[in-house]
Short mmCIF file of C-alpha atoms in Angstrom, two decimals:
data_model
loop_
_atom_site.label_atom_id
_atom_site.label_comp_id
_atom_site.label_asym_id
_atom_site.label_seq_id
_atom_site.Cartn_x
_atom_site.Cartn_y
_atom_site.Cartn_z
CA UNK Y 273 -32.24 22.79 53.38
CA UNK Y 274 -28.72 23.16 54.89
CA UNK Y 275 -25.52 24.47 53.17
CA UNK Y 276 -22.08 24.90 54.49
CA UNK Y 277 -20.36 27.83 53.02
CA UNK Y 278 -16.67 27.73 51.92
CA UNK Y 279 -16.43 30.19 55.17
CA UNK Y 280 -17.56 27.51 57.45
CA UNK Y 281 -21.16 29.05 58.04
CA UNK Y 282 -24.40 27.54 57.12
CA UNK Y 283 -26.55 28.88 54.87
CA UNK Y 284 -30.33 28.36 55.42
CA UNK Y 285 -32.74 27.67 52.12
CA UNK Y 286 -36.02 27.53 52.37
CA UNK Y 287 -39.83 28.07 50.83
CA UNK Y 288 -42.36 30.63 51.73
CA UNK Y 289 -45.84 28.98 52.92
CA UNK Y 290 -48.03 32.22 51.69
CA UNK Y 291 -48.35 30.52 48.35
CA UNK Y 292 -50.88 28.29 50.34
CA UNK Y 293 -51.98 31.06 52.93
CA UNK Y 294 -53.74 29.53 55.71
CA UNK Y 295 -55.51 32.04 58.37
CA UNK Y 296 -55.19 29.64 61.81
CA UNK Y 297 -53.20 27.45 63.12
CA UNK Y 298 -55.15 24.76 62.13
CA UNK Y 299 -54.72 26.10 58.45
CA UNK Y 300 -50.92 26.17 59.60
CA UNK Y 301 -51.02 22.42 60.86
CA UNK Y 302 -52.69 20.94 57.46
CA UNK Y 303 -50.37 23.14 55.32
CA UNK Y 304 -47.79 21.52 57.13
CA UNK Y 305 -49.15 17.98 56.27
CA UNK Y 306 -50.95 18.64 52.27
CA UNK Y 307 -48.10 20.77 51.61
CA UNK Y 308 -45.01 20.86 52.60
CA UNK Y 309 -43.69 17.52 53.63
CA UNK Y 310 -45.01 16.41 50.00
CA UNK Y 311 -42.19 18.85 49.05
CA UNK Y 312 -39.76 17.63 51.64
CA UNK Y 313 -40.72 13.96 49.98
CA UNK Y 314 -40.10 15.13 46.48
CA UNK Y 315 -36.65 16.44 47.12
CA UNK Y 316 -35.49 13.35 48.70
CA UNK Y 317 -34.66 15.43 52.35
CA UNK Y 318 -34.71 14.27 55.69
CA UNK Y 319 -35.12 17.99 56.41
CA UNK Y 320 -36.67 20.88 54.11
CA UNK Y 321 -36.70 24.80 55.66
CA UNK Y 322 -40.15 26.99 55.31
CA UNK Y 323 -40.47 30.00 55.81
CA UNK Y 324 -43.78 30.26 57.94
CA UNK Y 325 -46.22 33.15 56.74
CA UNK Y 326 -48.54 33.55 59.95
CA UNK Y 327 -51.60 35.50 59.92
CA UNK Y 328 -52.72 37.52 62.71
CA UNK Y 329 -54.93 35.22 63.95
CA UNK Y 330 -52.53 32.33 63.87
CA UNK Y 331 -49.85 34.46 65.11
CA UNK Y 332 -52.10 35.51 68.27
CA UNK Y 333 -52.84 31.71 68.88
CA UNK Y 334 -49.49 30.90 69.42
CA UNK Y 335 -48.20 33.62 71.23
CA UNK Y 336 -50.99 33.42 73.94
CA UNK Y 337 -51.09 29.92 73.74
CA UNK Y 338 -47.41 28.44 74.84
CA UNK Y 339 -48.73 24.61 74.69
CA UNK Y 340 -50.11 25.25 70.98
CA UNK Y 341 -46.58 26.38 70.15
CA UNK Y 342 -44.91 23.79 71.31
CA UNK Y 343 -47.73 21.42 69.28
CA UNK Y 344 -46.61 23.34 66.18
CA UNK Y 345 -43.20 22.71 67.08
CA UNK Y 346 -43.62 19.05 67.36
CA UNK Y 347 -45.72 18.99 64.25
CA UNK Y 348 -42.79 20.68 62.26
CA UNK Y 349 -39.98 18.33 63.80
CA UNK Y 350 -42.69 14.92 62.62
CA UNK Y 351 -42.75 16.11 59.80
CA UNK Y 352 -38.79 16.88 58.53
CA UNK Y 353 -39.70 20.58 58.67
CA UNK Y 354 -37.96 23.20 60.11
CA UNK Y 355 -38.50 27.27 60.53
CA UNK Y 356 -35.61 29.85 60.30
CA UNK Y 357 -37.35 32.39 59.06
CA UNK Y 358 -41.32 34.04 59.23
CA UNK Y 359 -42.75 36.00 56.51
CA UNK Y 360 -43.96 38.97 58.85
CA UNK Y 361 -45.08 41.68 55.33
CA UNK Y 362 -49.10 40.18 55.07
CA UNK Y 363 -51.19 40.50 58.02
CA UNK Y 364 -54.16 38.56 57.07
CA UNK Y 365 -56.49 37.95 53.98
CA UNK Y 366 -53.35 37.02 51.56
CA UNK Y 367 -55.60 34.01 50.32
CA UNK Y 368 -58.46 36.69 49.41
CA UNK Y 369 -59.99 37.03 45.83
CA UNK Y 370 -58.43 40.16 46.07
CA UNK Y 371 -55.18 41.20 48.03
CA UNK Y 372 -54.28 44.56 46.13
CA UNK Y 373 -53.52 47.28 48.31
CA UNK Y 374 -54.52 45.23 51.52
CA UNK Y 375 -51.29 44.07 51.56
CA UNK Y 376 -49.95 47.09 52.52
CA UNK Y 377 -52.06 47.59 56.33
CA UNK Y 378 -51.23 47.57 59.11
CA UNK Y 379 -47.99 49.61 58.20
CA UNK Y 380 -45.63 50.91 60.40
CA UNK Y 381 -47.38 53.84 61.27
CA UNK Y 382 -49.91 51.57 62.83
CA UNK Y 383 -49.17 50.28 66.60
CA UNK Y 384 -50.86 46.66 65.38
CA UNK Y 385 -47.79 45.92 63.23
CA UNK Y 386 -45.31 46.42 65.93
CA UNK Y 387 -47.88 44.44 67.88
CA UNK Y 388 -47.93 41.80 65.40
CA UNK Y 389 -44.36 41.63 64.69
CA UNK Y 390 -43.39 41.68 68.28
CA UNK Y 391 -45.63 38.53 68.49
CA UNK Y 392 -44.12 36.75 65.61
CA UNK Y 393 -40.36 36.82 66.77
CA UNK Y 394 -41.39 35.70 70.25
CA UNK Y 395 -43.23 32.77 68.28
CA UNK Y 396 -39.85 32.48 66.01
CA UNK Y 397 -37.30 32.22 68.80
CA UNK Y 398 -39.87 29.16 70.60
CA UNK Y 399 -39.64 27.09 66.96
CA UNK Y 400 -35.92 27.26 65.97
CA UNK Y 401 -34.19 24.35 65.75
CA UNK Y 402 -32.04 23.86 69.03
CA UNK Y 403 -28.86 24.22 66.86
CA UNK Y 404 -29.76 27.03 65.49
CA UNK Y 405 -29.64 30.81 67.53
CA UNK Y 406 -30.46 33.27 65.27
CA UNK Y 407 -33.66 33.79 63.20
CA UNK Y 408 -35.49 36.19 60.70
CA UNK Y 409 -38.28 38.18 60.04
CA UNK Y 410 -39.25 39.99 56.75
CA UNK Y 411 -41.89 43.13 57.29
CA UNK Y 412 -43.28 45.74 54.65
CA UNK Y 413 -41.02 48.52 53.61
CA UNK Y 414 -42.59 51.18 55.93
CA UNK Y 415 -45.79 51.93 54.34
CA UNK Y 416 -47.75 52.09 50.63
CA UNK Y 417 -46.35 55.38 49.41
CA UNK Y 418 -49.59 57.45 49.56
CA UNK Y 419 -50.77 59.72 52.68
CA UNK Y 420 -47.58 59.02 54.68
CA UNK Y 421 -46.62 62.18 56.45
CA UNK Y 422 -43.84 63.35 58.44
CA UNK Y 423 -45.71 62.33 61.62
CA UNK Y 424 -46.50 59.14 60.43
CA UNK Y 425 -42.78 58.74 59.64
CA UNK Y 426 -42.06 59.69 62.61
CA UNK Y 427 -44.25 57.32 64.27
CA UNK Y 428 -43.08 54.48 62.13
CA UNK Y 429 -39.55 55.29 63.18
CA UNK Y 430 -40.20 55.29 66.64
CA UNK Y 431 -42.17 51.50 66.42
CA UNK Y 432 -38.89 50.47 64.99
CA UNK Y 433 -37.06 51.66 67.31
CA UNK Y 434 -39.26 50.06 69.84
CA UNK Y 435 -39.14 47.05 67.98
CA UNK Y 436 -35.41 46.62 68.42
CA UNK Y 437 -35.61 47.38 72.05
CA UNK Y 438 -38.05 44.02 72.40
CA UNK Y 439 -35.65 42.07 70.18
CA UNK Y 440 -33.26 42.45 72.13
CA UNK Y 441 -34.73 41.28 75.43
CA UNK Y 442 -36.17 39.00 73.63
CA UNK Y 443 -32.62 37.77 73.05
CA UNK Y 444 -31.83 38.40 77.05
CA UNK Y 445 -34.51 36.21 77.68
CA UNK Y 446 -34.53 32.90 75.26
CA UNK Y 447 -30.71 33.34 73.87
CA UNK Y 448 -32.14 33.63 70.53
CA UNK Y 449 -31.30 36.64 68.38
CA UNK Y 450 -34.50 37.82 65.89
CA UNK Y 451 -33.96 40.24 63.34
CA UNK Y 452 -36.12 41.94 61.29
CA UNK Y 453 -36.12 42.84 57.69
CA UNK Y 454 -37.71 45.76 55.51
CA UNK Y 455 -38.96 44.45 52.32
CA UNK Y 456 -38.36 47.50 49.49
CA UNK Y 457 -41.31 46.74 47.01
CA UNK Y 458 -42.39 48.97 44.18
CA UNK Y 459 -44.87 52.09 45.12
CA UNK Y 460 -44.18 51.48 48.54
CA UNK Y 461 -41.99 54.52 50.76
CA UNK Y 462 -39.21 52.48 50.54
CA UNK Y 463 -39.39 50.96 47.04
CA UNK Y 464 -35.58 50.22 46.34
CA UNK Y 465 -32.84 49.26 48.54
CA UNK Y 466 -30.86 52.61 48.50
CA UNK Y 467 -34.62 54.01 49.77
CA UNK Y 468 -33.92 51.76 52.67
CA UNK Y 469 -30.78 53.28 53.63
CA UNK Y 470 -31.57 56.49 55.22
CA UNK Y 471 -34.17 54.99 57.50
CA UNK Y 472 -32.08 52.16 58.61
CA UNK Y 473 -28.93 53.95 59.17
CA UNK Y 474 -31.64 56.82 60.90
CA UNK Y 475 -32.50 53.56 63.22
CA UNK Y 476 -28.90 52.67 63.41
CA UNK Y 477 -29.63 49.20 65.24
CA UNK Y 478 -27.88 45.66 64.18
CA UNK Y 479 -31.70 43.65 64.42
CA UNK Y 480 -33.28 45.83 62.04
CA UNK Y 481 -32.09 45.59 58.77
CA UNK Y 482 -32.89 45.06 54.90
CA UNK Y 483 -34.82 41.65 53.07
CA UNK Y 484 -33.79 41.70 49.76
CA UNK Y 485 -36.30 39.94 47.14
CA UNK Y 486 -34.84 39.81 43.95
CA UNK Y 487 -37.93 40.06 41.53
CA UNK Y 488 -38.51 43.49 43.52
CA UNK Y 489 -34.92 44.50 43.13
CA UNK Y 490 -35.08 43.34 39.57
CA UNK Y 491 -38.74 45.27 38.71
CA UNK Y 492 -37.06 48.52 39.89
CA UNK Y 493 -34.33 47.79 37.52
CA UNK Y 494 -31.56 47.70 40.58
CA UNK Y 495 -27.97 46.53 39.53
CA UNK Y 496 -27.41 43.68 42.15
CA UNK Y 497 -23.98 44.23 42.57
CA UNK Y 498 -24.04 48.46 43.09
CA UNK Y 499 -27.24 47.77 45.65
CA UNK Y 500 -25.57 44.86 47.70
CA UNK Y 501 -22.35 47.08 47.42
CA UNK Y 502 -24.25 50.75 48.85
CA UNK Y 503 -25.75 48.03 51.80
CA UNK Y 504 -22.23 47.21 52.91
CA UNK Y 505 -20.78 50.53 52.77
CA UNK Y 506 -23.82 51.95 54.65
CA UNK Y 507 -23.52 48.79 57.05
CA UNK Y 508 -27.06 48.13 56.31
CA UNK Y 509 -27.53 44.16 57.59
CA UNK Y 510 -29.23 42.16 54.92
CA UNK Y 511 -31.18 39.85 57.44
CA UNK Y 512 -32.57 37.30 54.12
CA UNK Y 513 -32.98 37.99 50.58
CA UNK Y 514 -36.44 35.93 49.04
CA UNK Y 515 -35.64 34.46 45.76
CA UNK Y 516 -37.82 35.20 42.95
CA UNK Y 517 -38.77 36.27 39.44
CA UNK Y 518 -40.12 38.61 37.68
CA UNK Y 519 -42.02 39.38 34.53
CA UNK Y 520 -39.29 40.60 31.60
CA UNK Y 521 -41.28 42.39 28.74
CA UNK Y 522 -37.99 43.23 25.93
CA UNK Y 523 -40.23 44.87 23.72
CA UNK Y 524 -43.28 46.29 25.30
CA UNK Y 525 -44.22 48.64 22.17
CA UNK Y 526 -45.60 45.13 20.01
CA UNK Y 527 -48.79 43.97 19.87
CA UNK Y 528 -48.14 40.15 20.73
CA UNK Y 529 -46.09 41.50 23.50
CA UNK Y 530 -48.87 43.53 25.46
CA UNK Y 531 -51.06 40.51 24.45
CA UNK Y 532 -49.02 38.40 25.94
CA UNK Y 533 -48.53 40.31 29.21
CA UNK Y 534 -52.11 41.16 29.16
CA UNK Y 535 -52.67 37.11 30.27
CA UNK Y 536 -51.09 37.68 33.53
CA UNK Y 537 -52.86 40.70 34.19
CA UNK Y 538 -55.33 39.19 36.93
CA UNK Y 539 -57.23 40.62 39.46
CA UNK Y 540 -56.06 38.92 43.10
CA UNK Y 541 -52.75 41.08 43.69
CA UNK Y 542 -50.74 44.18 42.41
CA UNK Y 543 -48.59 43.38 39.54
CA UNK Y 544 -46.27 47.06 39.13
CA UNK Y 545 -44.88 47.59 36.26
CA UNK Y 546 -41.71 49.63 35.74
CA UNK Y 547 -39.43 50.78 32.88
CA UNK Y 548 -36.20 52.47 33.18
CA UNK Y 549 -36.03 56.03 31.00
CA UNK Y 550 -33.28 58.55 30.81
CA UNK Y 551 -35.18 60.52 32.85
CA UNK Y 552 -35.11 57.89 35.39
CA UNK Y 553 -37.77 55.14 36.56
CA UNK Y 554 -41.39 55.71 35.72
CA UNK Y 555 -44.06 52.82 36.72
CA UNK Y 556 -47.84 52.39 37.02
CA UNK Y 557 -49.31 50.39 40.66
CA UNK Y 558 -50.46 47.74 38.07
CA UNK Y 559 -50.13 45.56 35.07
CA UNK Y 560 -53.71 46.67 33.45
CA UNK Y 561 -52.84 50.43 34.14
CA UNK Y 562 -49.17 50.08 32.06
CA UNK Y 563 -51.54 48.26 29.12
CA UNK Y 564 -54.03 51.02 28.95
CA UNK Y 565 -52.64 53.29 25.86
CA UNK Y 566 -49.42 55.35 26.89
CA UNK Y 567 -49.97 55.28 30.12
CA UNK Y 568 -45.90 53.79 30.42
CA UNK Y 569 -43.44 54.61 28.09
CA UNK Y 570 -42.36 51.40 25.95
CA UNK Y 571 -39.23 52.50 23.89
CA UNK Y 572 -37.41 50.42 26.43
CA UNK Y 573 -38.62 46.61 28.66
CA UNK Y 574 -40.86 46.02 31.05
CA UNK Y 575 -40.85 45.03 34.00
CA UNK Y 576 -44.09 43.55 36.43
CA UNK Y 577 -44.18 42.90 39.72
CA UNK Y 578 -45.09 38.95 39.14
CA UNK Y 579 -43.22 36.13 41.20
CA UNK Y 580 -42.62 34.07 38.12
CA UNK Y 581 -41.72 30.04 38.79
CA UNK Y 582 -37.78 30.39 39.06
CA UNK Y 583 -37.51 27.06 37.30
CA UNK Y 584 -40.01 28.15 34.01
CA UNK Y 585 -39.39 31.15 32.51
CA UNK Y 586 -42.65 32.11 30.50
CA UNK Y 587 -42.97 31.50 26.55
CA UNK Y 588 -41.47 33.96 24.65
CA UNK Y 589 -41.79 36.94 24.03
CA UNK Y 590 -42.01 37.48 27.41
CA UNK Y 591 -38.79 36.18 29.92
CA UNK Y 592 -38.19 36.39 33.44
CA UNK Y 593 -35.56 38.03 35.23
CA UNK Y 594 -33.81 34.86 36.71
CA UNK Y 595 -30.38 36.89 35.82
CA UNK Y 596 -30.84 39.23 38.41
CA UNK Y 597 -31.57 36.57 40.78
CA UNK Y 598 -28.44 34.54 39.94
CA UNK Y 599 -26.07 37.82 40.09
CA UNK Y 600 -27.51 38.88 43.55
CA UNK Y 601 -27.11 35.26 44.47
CA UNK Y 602 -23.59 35.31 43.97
CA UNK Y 603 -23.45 38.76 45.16
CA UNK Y 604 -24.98 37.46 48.80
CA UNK Y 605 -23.29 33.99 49.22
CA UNK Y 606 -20.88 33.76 46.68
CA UNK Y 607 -18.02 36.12 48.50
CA UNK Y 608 -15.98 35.35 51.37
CA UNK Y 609 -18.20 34.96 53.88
CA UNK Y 610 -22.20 35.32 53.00
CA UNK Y 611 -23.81 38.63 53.16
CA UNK Y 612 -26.82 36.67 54.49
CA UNK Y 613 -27.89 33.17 55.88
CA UNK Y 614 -31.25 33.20 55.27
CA UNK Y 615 -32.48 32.53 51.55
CA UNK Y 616 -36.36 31.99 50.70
CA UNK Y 617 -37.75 31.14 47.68
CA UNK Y 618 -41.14 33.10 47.52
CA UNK Y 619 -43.23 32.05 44.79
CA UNK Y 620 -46.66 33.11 45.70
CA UNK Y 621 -48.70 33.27 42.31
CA UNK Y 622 -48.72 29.86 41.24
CA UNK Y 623 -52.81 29.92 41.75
CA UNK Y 624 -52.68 33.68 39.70
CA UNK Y 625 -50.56 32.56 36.54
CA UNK Y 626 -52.26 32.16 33.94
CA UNK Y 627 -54.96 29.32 33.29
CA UNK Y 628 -52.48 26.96 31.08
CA UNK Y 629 -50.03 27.57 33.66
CA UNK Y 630 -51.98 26.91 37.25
CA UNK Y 631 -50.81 23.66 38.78
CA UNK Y 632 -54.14 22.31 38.85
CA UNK Y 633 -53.55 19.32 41.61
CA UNK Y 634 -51.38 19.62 44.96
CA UNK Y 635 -49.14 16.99 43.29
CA UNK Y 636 -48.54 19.61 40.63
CA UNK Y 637 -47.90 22.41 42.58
CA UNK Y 638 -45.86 20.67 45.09
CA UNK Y 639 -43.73 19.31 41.95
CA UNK Y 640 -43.35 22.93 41.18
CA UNK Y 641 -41.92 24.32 44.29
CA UNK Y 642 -39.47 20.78 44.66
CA UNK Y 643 -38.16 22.19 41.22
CA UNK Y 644 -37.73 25.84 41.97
CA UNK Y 645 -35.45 24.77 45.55
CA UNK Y 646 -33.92 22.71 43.21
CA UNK Y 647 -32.97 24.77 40.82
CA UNK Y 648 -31.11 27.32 43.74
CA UNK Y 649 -29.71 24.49 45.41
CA UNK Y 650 -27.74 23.71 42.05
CA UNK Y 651 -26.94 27.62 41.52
CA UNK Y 652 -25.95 27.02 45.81
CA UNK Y 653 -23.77 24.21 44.68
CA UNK Y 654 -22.53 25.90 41.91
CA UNK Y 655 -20.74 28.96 43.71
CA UNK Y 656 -19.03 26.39 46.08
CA UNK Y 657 -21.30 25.59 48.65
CA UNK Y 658 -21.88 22.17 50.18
CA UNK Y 659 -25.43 20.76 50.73
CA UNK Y 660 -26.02 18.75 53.78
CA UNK Y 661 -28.09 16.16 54.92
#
């Protein structure tokens, strides 16, 4: 989905394909056709955005394989779809029974990921639209906290920086201009977006920048407005922000409360948990961990690490944190001119909610992710932007 801003720009919306993770392309190609032009349909769109999530192996097909990526391109245009933007953070196995800490390898320490990232924005710039120049990737924040040295800094600072360099013959070569994004997530080196400024601004290069997802931001109890604000001054690009949710626990100390957060407490991903003290942020790596005695102080909310559907807040007493979303929405496109053009809803967990809550046809789920692009195209609409066809 297209917007014009009130600046003259257009602003890019679209959906992230890992909630049906596929591992090859011909997981790619049927995702394409059980998935997301039933979306497309739903919304009543000649043309819906996705952003692609491709998995090594997928990845490694296309790249070697110039033929299957212009099949994949001619797929996408058959079918109303279009790609802006790749999901570059998993590597493979997202549709495992468990992701957990998987998630987090190959980091940047690693020479696969500048490998694999390297392949995905030569595979971006060969499927964006022919109006379109400029494209973007969202990677891991560096690396899972744990065991990362100096040297491995060091190493991961140096990919980056190598990373850039191929970006931007990759923009000599094609005319296209790929950027990539670090992801802060909780637990991870760079958790929170002022983590990301020092190694950025250390980097100091225009195509490597900052993804901002809003149920991280919101689960590390951020202030939109101050991050977004520390970005600018540090001249930190914000190369897409992914729209989502997160788990909102008020009052964490009662019973019915942990009982209720207890049902989302499931075994496929990480769900951290976080609660803001005077003595600053303290967090578990998971949901079961924070329910296991005192392990978290609850005198004050919770917050998990659990893409909530933007468009159904859970029962109470549980909420989600769709505020934050809507003031760093207006924070990125709601100014001037946008801070980004590249906005992803990334709603992952549908299959992990809990069992009342599980779409439990495609119809279902793709009725679920037509409402949650609905619901930001009317916030879109709302702060003066113009949906077209």
């Amino acid at each position: 989905m297209r917007f014009r801003h009130p600046d003259g720009s257009t602003v890019h919306l679209a959906y992230c394909t890992n909630v049906h993770p596929a591992e090859t392309l011909d997981g790619v190609l049927a995702q394409l056709r059980d998935h997301c032009e039933p979306v497309r349909r739903r919304l009543g769109r000649d043309r819906l955005g996705i952003g692609l999530w491709l998995a090594k192996d997928a990845a490694h097909a296309l790249v070697s394989d110039p033929s299957a990526l212009r099949g994949l391109g001619t797929e996408l245009d058959r079918r109303g779809l279009e790609v802006v933007t790749l999901n570059g953070f998993p590597y493979e196995g997202f549709g495992a029974e468990q992701v957990k800490y998987r998630v987090y390898k190959p980091d940047w320490s690693d020479p696969e990921r500048l490998d694999h990232t390297t392949a995905l924005a030569r595979v971006l710039a060969g499927l964006l639209p022919d109006d379109v120049t400029q494209g973007s990737i969202s990677t891991l924040p560096l690396a899972w906290r744990t065991g990362y040295d100096d040297h491995r800094a060091e190493t991961a600072r140096i990919a980056l920086l190598a990373l850039a360099q191929r970006l931007d013959a990759l923009r000599e070569l094609t005319g296209r201009d790929i950027r990539v994004g670090l992801e802060p997530e909780p637990g991870c080196i760079v958790e929170t977006t002022a983590d990301a400024i020092a190694p950025l601004t250390a980097i100091g290069h225009d195509r490597i920048g900052i993804c901002v997802d809003t149920c991280h931001l919101a689960t590390s109890f951020e202030d939109p407005h101050t991050a977004l604000d520390a970005l600018i001054e540090a001249r930190v690009p914000v190369v897409k922000s992914q729209l989502s949710a997160a788990l909102h626990a008020e009052h964490p100390h009662l019973p019915e409360v942990r009982e209720a957060l207890a049902a989302f407490d499931e075994p496929r991903f990480l769900h951290q948990t976080r609660t803001a003290t005077a003595a600053g942020l303290r967090g578990t790596d998971d949901l079961d961990e924070a329910l296991k005695g005192d392990a978290l102080p609850d005198a004050s909310p919770w917050r998990a690490h659990f893409h909530v559907p933007l468009h159904a807040a859970p029962t109470a007493p549980l909420t989600s944190t769709i505020p934050v979303l809507k003031a760093a929405l207006t924070r990125l496109v709601g100014g001037p001119s946008p801070l980004t053009r590249h906005l992803e809803v990334e709603t992952y967990t549908w299959q992990a909610l809990p069992a009342e809550l599980r779409p439990r046809a495609r119809s279902q789920l793709a009725d679920g992710i037509a409402a949650e692009l609905t619901l930001v195209r009317d916030l879109l609409t709302d702060l003066g932007l113009k949906e077209l066809p």
